[in-house]
Each structure stands twice: as structure tokens, then as C-alpha cells.
Amino acid sequence: AKAGLPAYIFIPATIELGKIVQMLIYGPNVIAVEGTYDDANRLASEVADSHPDWAFVNINIRPYYTEGSKTLAYETAEQLNWQVPDHVVAPLASGALLCAISRGYKELERVGLVDKADFKISGSQPLNCSPISTAVQNNSEVVPVRNFETVAHSLAIGNPADGYYAKKTILDSGGFAASPTDTEIIEAIHLLARTEGIFTEPAGGTTVAGLKKLVESGHIKKDERVVVYVTGNGLKAQDTLLKSLQRPPVIKPMISEFERLFAPKLDIHEQKAAIAI
């Protein structure tokens, strides 16, 4: 926008309103496509190819896009006093992010900033669109999926470009992959918010839900030091999350109204306070 370049942005028609607002505010031409991210990407590529002076931003003028994701590994190692976690869990869409994180840790070992990049990396992908996680679980080829629907819109890539490499990266490290349901993803969003004070979108909920399943299945040991990448802010997915929340009660501006409504909770809080004293 600052450079004055015209932009045409192709998005799935089902994308969350919060994400559209972030685009529209800069004044580009936003086109909602009936279909998935795969359909929007394919159409954008075809349109760019039909105009010689256009560029498809996802590929040919962002060569450092996936390389930049390696900084997640750099920041993690730095915050762990230049140590590598035992296990890493990342969300899966195209597979590029997981591969970049893995490369980041290995590069730190190569330049001597960490002693040894000996870690497992696992992925989590929504069950309704899980070509990579299914391939990992079955040790099979990555088979594209179609006609899917999931609350984790940003992970809904039915034909993942880096699926093969993501599967290989996971299995070579000794990791695994989880496929949480939409219900489990929403529950994980609530869990993270209420226990850690972090509000994430369904992509982050997918990772947290995947962590839970990986621990329950024994693929992650309870004594391992685990880093989970929560990659999106919940403010971008309010429409999706509103369905799982209760609207606040309405009362008159009177203390008696408040106490009438919350008396049971107040009694519990007072009992806990008395025990603490």
C-alpha cells in the first residue's frame, strides 16, 4: 500500500471476518473465491500467469518467506539459554512451517550456537483436512483431500505443497502427527485461554489439541521438555469462536442483582479464600 502498487488478493469465501478486515483497511482488490485455499491459490496463480507484468506473491516475489519461519527456532533456542527442546509440536497446513522450524534448529547446531540439535518434531492437522498427518500415521504417501470443512480455515490445505517433506521431517526425527477434531480444537482454545491467558485462533488450538492427543497416545513423554508453536491470534477468528461462548447476562445496575446472580460463585470464592488464610 505504501509503495502504491495495485494488489489483487484472492481468499476463500469462508475466511474469518477478522482476517478480511486486516486486508480491506489497506484498500486492495479483495476477491472471495467459492472454494478452499487451494482453489484461491490456483486461481491467483492462473491470473498472474495471464498478465506478463504481474507476480504471484506467494511464490515468485517472496523467496525468503519460508526461510523467515526458521526464526521461530532461533528465538526458542535463545529463550532456552541456547538449548534445544526435546520435542517440538507445530501446526500443519502446507507443511512449510514445520520444515522451516526443523531446519532452523539444525542450522544453530551447524554454526555452533547449540551443542546438539537432537529433537523430535511432531505436527498437528485438523481431522477434517489432514493429508499430512494421515500420511504420517499410516507411513503412506500424502494423498490430497477435497470437499472438506474445518474451523481451522488457515490450515485447510487439501493439497499441501510441502507435504512430502513435512512427513519425511517428522518421521526422520522420530516424531508423529495428530488429527484433532473441530470440537477438540475449540476446547483447546478455551483451555489455553483459561490456564495460560493466551487467546489463539483455531490454528493454535489445533496445535494444543494435538499436543494433548500426542501425550495421551504416548508419543510425547511427560518428562520431555516440549515447545508448542501457537501461531495465530484469536482476534482474527472471533466469528468462529462466538458460537462456543455464552453471551454475558444482563442485570440492572444494583448490587443486589449482582449478588443474586453470582451468589453460588461468591460462596465458593469466599470458601477458597478462607482455606488460603
CSV table of C-alpha atoms in Angstrom, one decimal:
chain,number,residue,atom,x,y,z
A,1,ALA,CA,0.0,0.0,0.0
A,2,LYS,CA,2.8,2.5,0.9
A,3,ALA,CA,4.5,1.8,-2.4
A,4,GLY,CA,1.3,2.5,-4.3
A,5,LEU,CA,1.3,-0.9,-6.0
A,6,PRO,CA,-2.1,-2.4,-7.0
A,7,ALA,CA,-2.9,-5.6,-5.3
A,8,TYR,CA,-5.5,-8.3,-6.0
A,9,ILE,CA,-6.0,-10.7,-3.1
A,10,PHE,CA,-7.8,-14.0,-3.6
A,11,ILE,CA,-9.3,-15.5,-0.5
A,12,PRO,CA,-11.7,-18.4,0.3
A,13,ALA,CA,-15.2,-17.1,0.7
A,14,THR,CA,-15.4,-18.8,4.1
A,15,ILE,CA,-12.4,-16.9,5.6
A,16,GLU,CA,-12.9,-15.3,9.0
A,17,LEU,CA,-14.1,-11.7,9.0
A,18,GLY,CA,-11.2,-10.6,11.3
A,19,LYS,CA,-8.7,-11.6,8.6
A,20,ILE,CA,-10.6,-9.8,5.9
A,21,VAL,CA,-10.7,-6.6,7.8
A,22,GLN,CA,-6.8,-6.6,8.0
A,23,MET,CA,-6.7,-6.7,4.2
A,24,LEU,CA,-9.5,-4.3,3.4
A,25,ILE,CA,-8.1,-1.5,5.5
A,26,TYR,CA,-5.2,-1.0,3.1
A,27,GLY,CA,-7.5,-0.7,0.1
A,28,PRO,CA,-6.6,-3.6,-2.2
A,29,ASN,CA,-8.9,-5.5,-4.5
A,30,VAL,CA,-10.1,-8.5,-2.4
A,31,ILE,CA,-11.8,-11.3,-4.3
A,32,ALA,CA,-13.6,-14.0,-2.3
A,33,VAL,CA,-13.5,-17.4,-4.1
A,34,GLU,CA,-16.0,-20.1,-3.7
A,35,GLY,CA,-13.8,-23.0,-2.5
A,36,THR,CA,-10.8,-23.6,-0.4
A,37,TYR,CA,-7.3,-22.1,0.0
A,38,ASP,CA,-6.2,-24.5,-2.7
A,39,ASP,CA,-8.8,-23.1,-5.1
A,40,ALA,CA,-7.9,-19.5,-4.3
A,41,ASN,CA,-4.2,-20.1,-4.7
A,42,ARG,CA,-4.7,-21.9,-8.1
A,43,LEU,CA,-6.9,-19.0,-9.4
A,44,ALA,CA,-4.4,-16.4,-8.2
A,45,SER,CA,-1.6,-18.3,-10.0
A,46,GLU,CA,-3.6,-18.5,-13.2
A,47,VAL,CA,-4.5,-14.8,-13.1
A,48,ALA,CA,-0.9,-13.8,-12.5
A,49,ASP,CA,0.3,-16.1,-15.4
A,50,SER,CA,-2.2,-14.4,-17.8
A,51,HIS,CA,-0.7,-11.0,-17.1
A,52,PRO,CA,3.1,-10.8,-18.0
A,53,ASP,CA,3.8,-7.9,-15.7
A,54,TRP,CA,2.1,-9.4,-12.6
A,55,ALA,CA,3.6,-11.6,-9.9
A,56,PHE,CA,2.1,-14.3,-7.7
A,57,VAL,CA,3.2,-13.1,-4.3
A,58,ASN,CA,3.1,-16.5,-2.6
A,59,ILE,CA,5.9,-17.8,-4.7
A,60,ASN,CA,8.0,-15.7,-7.0
A,61,ILE,CA,8.5,-12.4,-5.2
A,62,ARG,CA,8.7,-13.9,-1.7
A,63,PRO,CA,11.7,-16.2,-1.9
A,64,TYR,CA,12.5,-15.7,1.8
A,65,TYR,CA,9.0,-16.4,3.1
A,66,THR,CA,9.6,-19.9,4.4
A,67,GLU,CA,13.2,-19.1,5.3
A,68,GLY,CA,11.9,-16.4,7.6
A,69,SER,CA,9.9,-19.0,9.6
A,70,LYS,CA,13.2,-20.5,10.8
A,71,THR,CA,13.5,-17.6,13.3
A,72,LEU,CA,10.9,-19.4,15.4
A,73,ALA,CA,13.6,-22.0,16.1
A,74,TYR,CA,16.2,-19.3,16.7
A,75,GLU,CA,14.0,-17.4,19.2
A,76,THR,CA,13.1,-20.6,21.0
A,77,ALA,CA,16.7,-21.7,21.4
A,78,GLU,CA,17.7,-18.3,22.7
A,79,GLN,CA,14.9,-18.2,25.3
A,80,LEU,CA,16.0,-21.7,26.4
A,81,ASN,CA,19.6,-20.4,27.0
A,82,TRP,CA,20.8,-21.9,23.7
A,83,GLN,CA,19.4,-25.3,24.3
A,84,VAL,CA,17.1,-27.3,22.0
A,85,PRO,CA,13.8,-28.7,23.3
A,86,ASP,CA,13.3,-32.5,23.5
A,87,HIS,CA,10.1,-32.3,21.4
A,88,VAL,CA,8.5,-29.6,19.2
A,89,VAL,CA,4.9,-29.5,18.0
A,90,ALA,CA,3.9,-27.3,15.1
A,91,PRO,CA,0.6,-26.8,13.1
A,92,LEU,CA,0.4,-28.4,9.6
A,93,ALA,CA,-1.1,-26.7,6.6
A,94,SER,CA,1.2,-26.8,3.5
A,95,GLY,CA,4.0,-28.3,5.7
A,96,ALA,CA,6.4,-25.5,5.0
A,97,LEU,CA,6.4,-24.1,8.6
A,98,LEU,CA,7.3,-27.4,10.2
A,99,CYS,CA,10.1,-28.0,7.8
A,100,ALA,CA,11.5,-24.5,8.4
A,101,ILE,CA,11.4,-24.8,12.2
A,102,SER,CA,13.4,-28.1,11.9
A,103,ARG,CA,16.0,-26.5,9.6
A,104,GLY,CA,16.3,-23.6,12.0
A,105,TYR,CA,17.4,-25.9,14.9
A,106,LYS,CA,19.8,-27.8,12.7
A,107,GLU,CA,21.4,-24.6,11.4
A,108,LEU,CA,22.0,-23.5,15.0
A,109,GLU,CA,23.9,-26.7,15.6
A,110,ARG,CA,25.9,-26.2,12.3
A,111,VAL,CA,27.1,-22.8,13.4
A,112,GLY,CA,27.9,-23.9,17.0
A,113,LEU,CA,25.2,-21.9,18.8
A,114,VAL,CA,23.7,-25.1,20.3
A,115,ASP,CA,25.7,-28.3,21.3
A,116,LYS,CA,23.4,-30.7,19.5
A,117,ALA,CA,20.1,-30.4,17.7
A,118,ASP,CA,18.7,-33.7,18.9
A,119,PHE,CA,15.0,-33.2,19.0
A,120,LYS,CA,11.7,-34.8,17.8
A,121,ILE,CA,9.2,-32.7,15.8
A,122,SER,CA,5.6,-33.6,15.5
A,123,GLY,CA,2.7,-32.0,13.7
A,124,SER,CA,-1.0,-31.4,14.2
A,125,GLN,CA,-3.6,-31.0,11.5
A,126,PRO,CA,-7.4,-30.8,11.8
A,127,LEU,CA,-9.0,-34.2,11.2
A,128,ASN,CA,-11.4,-32.9,8.5
A,129,CYS,CA,-8.4,-31.8,6.4
A,130,SER,CA,-5.4,-34.0,7.4
A,131,PRO,CA,-3.5,-35.2,4.3
A,132,ILE,CA,-0.1,-34.9,6.0
A,133,SER,CA,-1.0,-36.2,9.5
A,134,THR,CA,-2.8,-39.2,7.9
A,135,ALA,CA,0.3,-40.0,5.8
A,136,VAL,CA,2.5,-39.8,8.9
A,137,GLN,CA,0.1,-42.0,11.0
A,138,ASN,CA,0.0,-44.6,8.2
A,139,ASN,CA,3.5,-44.1,6.9
A,140,SER,CA,2.0,-43.7,3.5
A,141,GLU,CA,2.0,-41.3,0.6
A,142,VAL,CA,0.5,-37.8,1.1
A,143,VAL,CA,-2.9,-38.1,-0.7
A,144,PRO,CA,-4.7,-34.8,-1.4
A,145,VAL,CA,-8.2,-34.4,0.0
A,146,ARG,CA,-11.2,-32.5,-1.3
A,147,ASN,CA,-14.6,-31.4,-0.1
A,148,PHE,CA,-13.5,-30.7,3.5
A,149,GLU,CA,-14.7,-28.3,6.1
A,150,THR,CA,-13.0,-27.4,9.3
A,151,VAL,CA,-13.0,-24.5,11.8
A,152,ALA,CA,-9.2,-24.2,11.3
A,153,HIS,CA,-9.5,-22.4,8.0
A,154,SER,CA,-5.9,-21.3,7.8
A,155,LEU,CA,-4.8,-24.9,8.0
A,156,ALA,CA,-7.2,-26.1,5.4
A,157,ILE,CA,-4.8,-27.0,2.6
A,158,GLY,CA,-6.1,-30.1,0.9
A,159,ASN,CA,-3.1,-30.4,-1.5
A,160,PRO,CA,0.0,-29.4,0.6
A,161,ALA,CA,2.9,-28.4,-1.5
A,162,ASP,CA,5.5,-29.4,1.2
A,163,GLY,CA,3.5,-32.5,2.4
A,164,TYR,CA,6.2,-35.0,1.4
A,165,TYR,CA,9.0,-33.0,3.1
A,166,ALA,CA,6.9,-32.4,6.2
A,167,LYS,CA,6.1,-36.1,6.5
A,168,LYS,CA,9.8,-37.0,6.0
A,169,THR,CA,11.0,-34.4,8.5
A,170,ILE,CA,8.6,-35.7,11.2
A,171,LEU,CA,9.4,-39.4,10.7
A,172,ASP,CA,13.1,-38.9,10.4
A,173,SER,CA,13.1,-37.1,13.7
A,174,GLY,CA,11.1,-39.8,15.5
A,175,GLY,CA,8.1,-37.6,15.8
A,176,PHE,CA,4.4,-38.3,15.0
A,177,ALA,CA,1.3,-36.4,13.9
A,178,ALA,CA,-2.1,-35.8,15.5
A,179,SER,CA,-5.5,-35.1,13.9
A,180,PRO,CA,-7.8,-33.4,16.4
A,181,THR,CA,-11.5,-32.9,15.7
A,182,ASP,CA,-13.1,-29.5,15.4
A,183,THR,CA,-14.6,-29.9,18.8
A,184,GLU,CA,-11.2,-30.7,20.3
A,185,ILE,CA,-9.7,-27.7,18.6
A,186,ILE,CA,-12.3,-25.3,20.1
A,187,GLU,CA,-11.9,-27.0,23.6
A,188,ALA,CA,-8.1,-26.5,23.3
A,189,ILE,CA,-8.6,-22.7,22.6
A,190,HIS,CA,-10.7,-22.4,25.8
A,191,LEU,CA,-8.2,-24.4,27.7
A,192,LEU,CA,-5.2,-22.3,26.7
A,193,ALA,CA,-7.1,-19.1,27.4
A,194,ARG,CA,-8.2,-20.1,30.9
A,195,THR,CA,-5.0,-21.7,32.0
A,196,GLU,CA,-2.3,-19.6,30.3
A,197,GLY,CA,-4.1,-16.4,29.5
A,198,ILE,CA,-3.4,-16.8,25.8
A,199,PHE,CA,-6.1,-16.3,23.2
A,200,THR,CA,-5.4,-18.1,20.0
A,201,GLU,CA,-7.2,-18.8,16.7
A,202,PRO,CA,-8.1,-22.4,15.6
A,203,ALA,CA,-4.6,-22.9,14.1
A,204,GLY,CA,-3.1,-22.5,17.6
A,205,GLY,CA,-6.0,-24.6,19.1
A,206,THR,CA,-5.1,-27.3,16.6
A,207,THR,CA,-1.5,-27.4,17.9
A,208,VAL,CA,-2.6,-27.5,21.6
A,209,ALA,CA,-5.2,-30.2,20.9
A,210,GLY,CA,-2.6,-32.1,19.0
A,211,LEU,CA,-0.2,-31.9,22.0
A,212,LYS,CA,-2.9,-33.4,24.2
A,213,LYS,CA,-3.5,-36.3,21.9
A,214,LEU,CA,0.2,-37.0,21.4
A,215,VAL,CA,0.7,-37.1,25.2
A,216,GLU,CA,-2.3,-39.4,25.6
A,217,SER,CA,-1.0,-41.7,22.9
A,218,GLY,CA,2.5,-41.9,24.4
A,219,HIS,CA,4.2,-40.2,21.5
A,220,ILE,CA,5.3,-37.4,23.8
A,221,LYS,CA,6.6,-38.4,27.3
A,222,LYS,CA,5.5,-36.4,30.3
A,223,ASP,CA,9.2,-35.8,31.3
A,224,GLU,CA,10.1,-34.2,27.9
A,225,ARG,CA,10.7,-30.5,27.5
A,226,VAL,CA,8.2,-29.6,24.9
A,227,VAL,CA,7.7,-26.5,22.9
A,228,VAL,CA,4.3,-25.9,21.2
A,229,TYR,CA,4.0,-23.3,18.5
A,230,VAL,CA,0.8,-21.3,18.8
A,231,THR,CA,0.8,-19.3,15.6
A,232,GLY,CA,-2.3,-17.1,15.4
A,233,ASN,CA,-4.2,-14.5,17.5
A,234,GLY,CA,-7.8,-15.4,18.4
A,235,LEU,CA,-9.0,-11.9,17.5
A,236,LYS,CA,-8.8,-12.9,13.8
A,237,ALA,CA,-11.3,-15.7,14.3
A,238,GLN,CA,-14.0,-14.2,16.5
A,239,ASP,CA,-16.8,-15.3,14.2
A,240,THR,CA,-15.9,-18.9,14.6
A,241,LEU,CA,-15.4,-18.7,18.4
A,242,LEU,CA,-18.5,-16.8,19.2
A,243,LYS,CA,-20.5,-19.9,18.6
A,244,SER,CA,-18.8,-21.7,21.5
A,245,LEU,CA,-19.2,-18.8,24.0
A,246,GLN,CA,-22.2,-17.8,26.2
A,247,ARG,CA,-23.4,-14.2,26.0
A,248,PRO,CA,-23.0,-12.2,29.2
A,249,PRO,CA,-26.0,-11.9,31.5
A,250,VAL,CA,-27.7,-8.5,31.6
A,251,ILE,CA,-28.6,-7.1,35.0
A,252,LYS,CA,-29.8,-3.8,36.4
A,253,PRO,CA,-27.2,-1.5,38.0
A,254,MET,CA,-27.8,-2.8,41.5
A,255,ILE,CA,-25.6,-4.8,43.8
A,256,SER,CA,-28.5,-7.0,44.9
A,257,GLU,CA,-28.9,-8.0,41.2
A,258,PHE,CA,-25.2,-8.9,41.1
A,259,GLU,CA,-25.3,-10.9,44.3
A,260,ARG,CA,-28.5,-12.7,43.3
A,261,LEU,CA,-26.9,-13.8,40.1
A,262,PHE,CA,-23.5,-14.8,41.3
A,263,ALA,CA,-24.2,-15.9,44.9
A,264,PRO,CA,-23.1,-19.5,44.3
A,265,LYS,CA,-19.8,-18.4,42.8
A,266,LEU,CA,-19.2,-15.8,45.5
A,267,ASP,CA,-19.7,-18.5,48.2
A,268,ILE,CA,-17.1,-20.7,46.5
A,269,HIS,CA,-14.6,-17.9,46.2
A,270,GLU,CA,-15.1,-17.0,49.9
A,271,GLN,CA,-14.5,-20.6,50.9
A,272,LYS,CA,-11.3,-20.8,48.9
A,273,ALA,CA,-10.1,-17.5,50.5
A,274,ALA,CA,-10.8,-18.9,54.0
A,275,ILE,CA,-8.9,-22.0,53.2
A,276,ALA,CA,-5.9,-20.0,51.9
A,277,ILE,CA,-5.8,-17.9,55.1
